[in-house]
Each structure stands twice: as structure tokens, then as C-alpha cells.
Coordinates of C-alpha atoms and ligand atoms in Angstrom, one line a residue:
X258 CA 10.4 89.3 350.8
X259 CA 8.7 89.3 354.8
X260 CA 11.5 87.8 357.5
X261 CA 10.9 87.0 361.2
X262 CA 14.0 86.8 362.9
X263 CA 14.3 84.0 366.0
X264 CA 16.6 85.3 368.7
X265 CA 17.6 84.4 372.3
X266 CA 20.8 86.8 373.1
X267 CA 22.8 89.5 371.8
X268 CA 20.8 89.8 368.6
X269 CA 24.1 91.1 366.4
X270 CA 22.8 88.9 363.6
X271 CA 19.5 90.4 363.9
X272 CA 21.3 93.8 363.5
X273 CA 23.0 93.1 360.7
X274 CA 20.0 92.3 359.0
X275 CA 18.2 95.3 360.2
X276 CA 20.9 97.6 358.5
X277 CA 20.6 95.5 355.2
X278 CA 16.5 96.0 355.5
X279 CA 16.9 99.6 354.9
X280 CA 18.4 99.5 351.5
X281 CA 15.2 99.1 349.5
X282 CA 17.1 97.2 347.1
X283 CA 17.9 94.6 350.0
X284 CA 14.4 92.7 348.7
X285 CA 13.8 91.7 352.6
X286 CA 12.7 93.3 355.2
X287 CA 11.9 92.1 359.1
X288 CA 8.6 92.3 359.6
X289 CA 8.9 90.4 363.1
X290 CA 11.0 89.5 366.0
X291 CA 9.8 86.7 368.1
X292 CA 12.2 85.7 371.4
X293 CA 12.0 82.2 373.7
X294 CA 12.8 84.7 376.4
X295 CA 12.0 87.9 377.6
X296 CA 14.6 90.6 378.5
X297 CA 17.4 90.7 375.7
X298 CA 19.2 92.8 373.8
X299 CA 17.7 91.2 370.5
X300 CA 14.5 92.4 371.7
X301 CA 15.6 96.0 372.4
X302 CA 17.6 96.1 369.0
X303 CA 14.0 95.4 367.2
X304 CA 11.7 98.0 369.2
X305 CA 14.6 100.6 368.3
X306 CA 14.2 99.5 364.5
X307 CA 10.3 99.7 365.2
X308 CA 9.9 96.2 364.1
X309 CA 7.4 94.4 366.0
X310 CA 8.3 91.6 368.8
X311 CA 6.8 88.8 370.8
X312 CA 8.0 86.3 373.4
X313 CA 7.4 82.8 373.5
X314 CA 8.5 81.5 377.0
X315 CA 8.8 77.5 377.2
X316 CA 8.1 78.2 380.9
X317 CA 4.7 80.2 380.1
X318 CA 3.2 76.6 378.9
X319 CA 2.4 73.5 380.7
X320 CA 4.4 71.1 377.8
X321 CA 7.0 71.3 374.8
X322 CA 4.0 70.4 372.3
X323 CA 2.2 73.8 373.6
X324 CA 5.0 76.1 373.5
X325 CA 6.1 74.8 369.9
X326 CA 2.1 75.8 368.8
X327 CA 2.5 78.9 370.6
X328 CA 5.8 80.0 368.8
X329 CA 4.6 78.6 365.5
X330 CA 1.4 81.2 365.7
X331 CA 3.4 83.7 366.7
X332 CA 5.6 83.5 363.7
X333 CA 2.8 82.7 361.6
X334 CA 1.2 86.3 362.6
X335 CA 3.8 87.9 360.6
X336 CA 3.3 85.9 357.5
X337 CA 6.3 85.4 357.0
X338 CA 8.2 84.1 353.7
X339 CA 11.6 83.4 355.4
X340 CA 11.9 82.8 359.0
X341 CA 15.7 83.4 360.3
X342 CA 17.3 81.4 363.2
X343 CA 19.8 83.7 364.5
X344 CA 21.6 83.2 367.9
X345 CA 17.9 81.2 368.7
X346 CA 18.6 78.4 370.8
X347 CA 15.6 76.0 370.9
X348 CA 14.8 73.4 368.5
X349 CA 11.6 74.2 366.4
X350 CA 9.3 71.2 366.3
X351 CA 6.7 69.6 364.2
X352 CA 4.2 72.1 364.3
X353 CA 6.5 74.9 363.2
X354 CA 8.6 72.5 360.5
X355 CA 5.0 71.8 359.2
X356 CA 4.0 75.5 358.7
X357 CA 7.4 76.8 357.7
X358 CA 9.6 74.0 356.1
X359 CA 12.0 74.4 353.5
X360 CA 11.9 78.5 354.5
X361 CA 13.7 78.1 357.7
X362 CA 17.4 79.2 357.8
X363 CA 19.4 78.8 361.1
X364 CA 23.1 80.0 361.3
X365 CA 25.6 78.1 363.2
X366 CA 29.1 79.2 364.4
X367 CA 31.2 76.2 363.3
X368 CA 31.4 73.9 359.8
X369 CA 28.6 71.6 360.1
X370 CA 28.5 69.1 360.0
X371 CA 31.3 69.3 362.6
X372 CA 30.6 70.5 366.0
X373 CA 26.6 70.8 366.0
X374 CA 24.7 72.2 369.0
X375 CA 25.1 74.7 371.3
X376 CA 28.7 75.0 371.7
X377 CA 29.6 74.9 368.6
X378 CA 32.9 77.0 369.1
X379 CA 33.8 76.1 372.4
X380 CA 33.9 72.3 370.5
X381 CA 36.2 73.1 367.5
X382 CA 38.5 75.0 369.8
X383 CA 38.6 71.6 372.1
X384 CA 39.2 69.3 369.1
X385 CA 42.3 71.5 368.2
X386 CA 40.7 72.5 364.5
X387 CA 43.3 74.8 362.6
X388 CA 40.2 76.1 360.9
X389 CA 36.9 76.9 362.1
X390 CA 33.9 79.1 360.3
X391 CA 30.3 79.3 360.0
X392 CA 27.2 77.4 358.3
X393 CA 24.1 78.9 357.1
X394 CA 21.5 75.4 356.4
X395 CA 17.8 75.1 356.4
X396 CA 16.7 73.8 359.4
X397 CA 14.9 70.1 359.4
X398 CA 13.9 68.2 362.4
X399 CA 17.6 67.6 363.8
X400 CA 20.1 69.6 365.6
X401 CA 21.6 71.4 363.3
X402 CA 21.4 69.0 360.6
X403 CA 19.5 70.3 357.8
X404 CA 20.8 70.9 353.7
X405 CA 23.6 73.5 353.7
X406 CA 23.1 76.5 352.4
X407 CA 26.4 78.2 352.4
X408 CA 29.9 78.0 354.5
X409 CA 32.7 80.6 355.4
X410 CA 35.9 79.5 357.0
X411 CA 37.7 81.1 359.4
X412 CA 41.1 80.4 360.8
X413 CA 41.9 79.8 364.4
X414 CA 44.3 82.1 365.6
X415 CA 47.2 81.1 368.2
X416 CA 46.1 82.4 371.8
X417 CA 42.2 82.1 370.4
X418 CA 39.8 81.2 373.5
X419 CA 36.1 80.4 372.7
X420 CA 35.1 84.7 372.8
X421 CA 37.9 85.8 370.6
X422 CA 37.1 82.8 368.3
X423 CA 33.1 83.6 368.6
X424 CA 33.8 87.3 368.1
X425 CA 35.6 86.6 364.9
X426 CA 33.8 84.0 363.7
X427 CA 30.5 86.3 364.1
X428 CA 31.8 88.8 361.7
X429 CA 32.0 86.3 358.8
X430 CA 28.7 85.1 359.8
X431 CA 26.9 88.3 359.9
X432 CA 28.5 89.1 356.5
X433 CA 27.2 85.7 355.4
X434 CA 23.9 85.6 356.6
X435 CA 22.8 89.2 355.5
X436 CA 24.3 87.9 351.5
X437 CA 22.4 84.6 351.4
X438 CA 19.1 85.8 353.3
X439 CA 19.0 88.9 350.5
X440 CA 19.8 86.1 347.9
X441 CA 17.3 83.8 348.9
X442 CA 14.5 86.9 349.2
X443 CA 15.1 88.2 345.7
X444 CA 16.0 84.8 343.7
X445 CA 13.8 82.3 346.1
X446 CA 15.5 79.0 347.7
X447 CA 14.9 75.9 346.5
X448 CA 15.9 72.8 348.6
X449 CA 17.0 69.5 347.0
X450 CA 17.3 66.8 349.2
X451 CA 20.7 67.5 350.6
X452 CA 21.2 70.4 347.9
X453 CA 20.0 74.0 347.9
X454 CA 20.1 76.4 345.0
X455 CA 18.5 80.0 344.9
X456 CA 15.9 80.3 342.4
X457 CA 12.4 79.0 342.4
Ligands
GRF208 C1 25.7 83.1 367.1 O1 27.2 83.2 366.5 C2 24.7 82.1 366.3 O2 25.4 81.2 365.3 C3 25.0 81.2 367.5 O3 25.2 82.3 368.9 C4 25.7 83.4 368.3 C5 24.4 84.5 368.9 O4 24.6 85.7 367.7 N1 23.9 80.4 368.1 P1 23.4 87.1 368.0 O5 24.2 87.7 368.8 O6 22.7 86.3 369.2 O7 22.8 87.2 366.9

């Protein structure tokens, strides 16, 4: 299966997928990496791995709709079977969902539906949860509101701050992402309402 990965930052999730795709049995290859900003580590990782990249920056477009169209085209160029938003910090719009809906996975560093949005780790810690974790969802038109494919719990430890908890969550998140993307690539992923299952 052909994977396109959407990135905005460090790309640790991308790095995990690039490591996995070296194993031919994995069944998926990262064929393109698309960022919403230049100069991020994730783009360097892609280039070092010989994977083509594209940058679609909001500031280069007259409005959000034009950006959405450009992002959709930049991803479509790679003919993806699956699109993985891993550390991607933008909401994809209607054109993107129309083109790739049902085949866009997003990873979020909290146990959805709790703590959606850009500060899930900080919000969970501030709330005083004893267990947080990460969630893999199928992207819909909302903010981290799509059907849940898989989740992994991560216990909050005394003295945790946002960084230490996020780093521990990211360890679980990378493993979950590699596992779920591989299975979806090999077996297919079916979305039925709010439920998902592997298969065709
Ligand atoms: C990840 O925890 C992702 O879920 C969240 O931000 C982090 C970015 O990770 N949105 P990465 O290193 O850029 O993949």
C-alpha cells in the first residue's frame, strides 16, 4: 500500500513508519511526505530516506479554501492508499475529506474523546488524570472526533510534566501507529458509522 504522511514537526511518528517500511513484509511504503510548513525535522527525515516531499504553507495562499485545494492536490500526486496525519497540526477541509475520506488516519496523544485538540497532553495533566494514552482515529470533519481505530493507555507518573508524559506517550504512539497502519495496509480498513474493523 502507498502511504502519504502529513507532518508539522519533529516527525518521530514518520521516523517509525520509515523504519517499518524497510521491511517488505510490512505491506506499506511511505511514498510521499507533505508538510504545512518548511524547515521541520520531519522533512529532513524524509529527504534522508529518499522520500519525495512537498510543503503547502497557509501563508502562500489567499485563503483557507485555496490552501485546502493545494494540500489535496499535493497529496493526490502520490496516489495514496492511506494518508497518515502524524504530528500534523492542521484540520483538513472538505476537499481533502471528499478525496481521501475514510482513508485518513490521525494519531492523537490522549484517550479520545477526552482532551481533543492541540494540547491533549497538557489538558490531561492539568485535569489530573491517572491514565492517559494515545488514540488512532479515522479523520472526519471535526477536531479529533472521528471513529476510534485503536488506543493504548499510558499511566501518568508522579512528577510528570507535559514533556515527560508526552515523550512516554509518543513511545506507545509510535508502536500503535506502525502496527495499525501495517494492518490497515495489509488487510484493509472498513469504517461503519463510529465503528471500524480491519478487512475490505
Ligand atoms: C505526536 O504526539 C502527535 O500525536 C501530536 O504531536 C506529536 C508530534 O509528533 N499531534 P511527531 O514527532 O511530529 O511525529
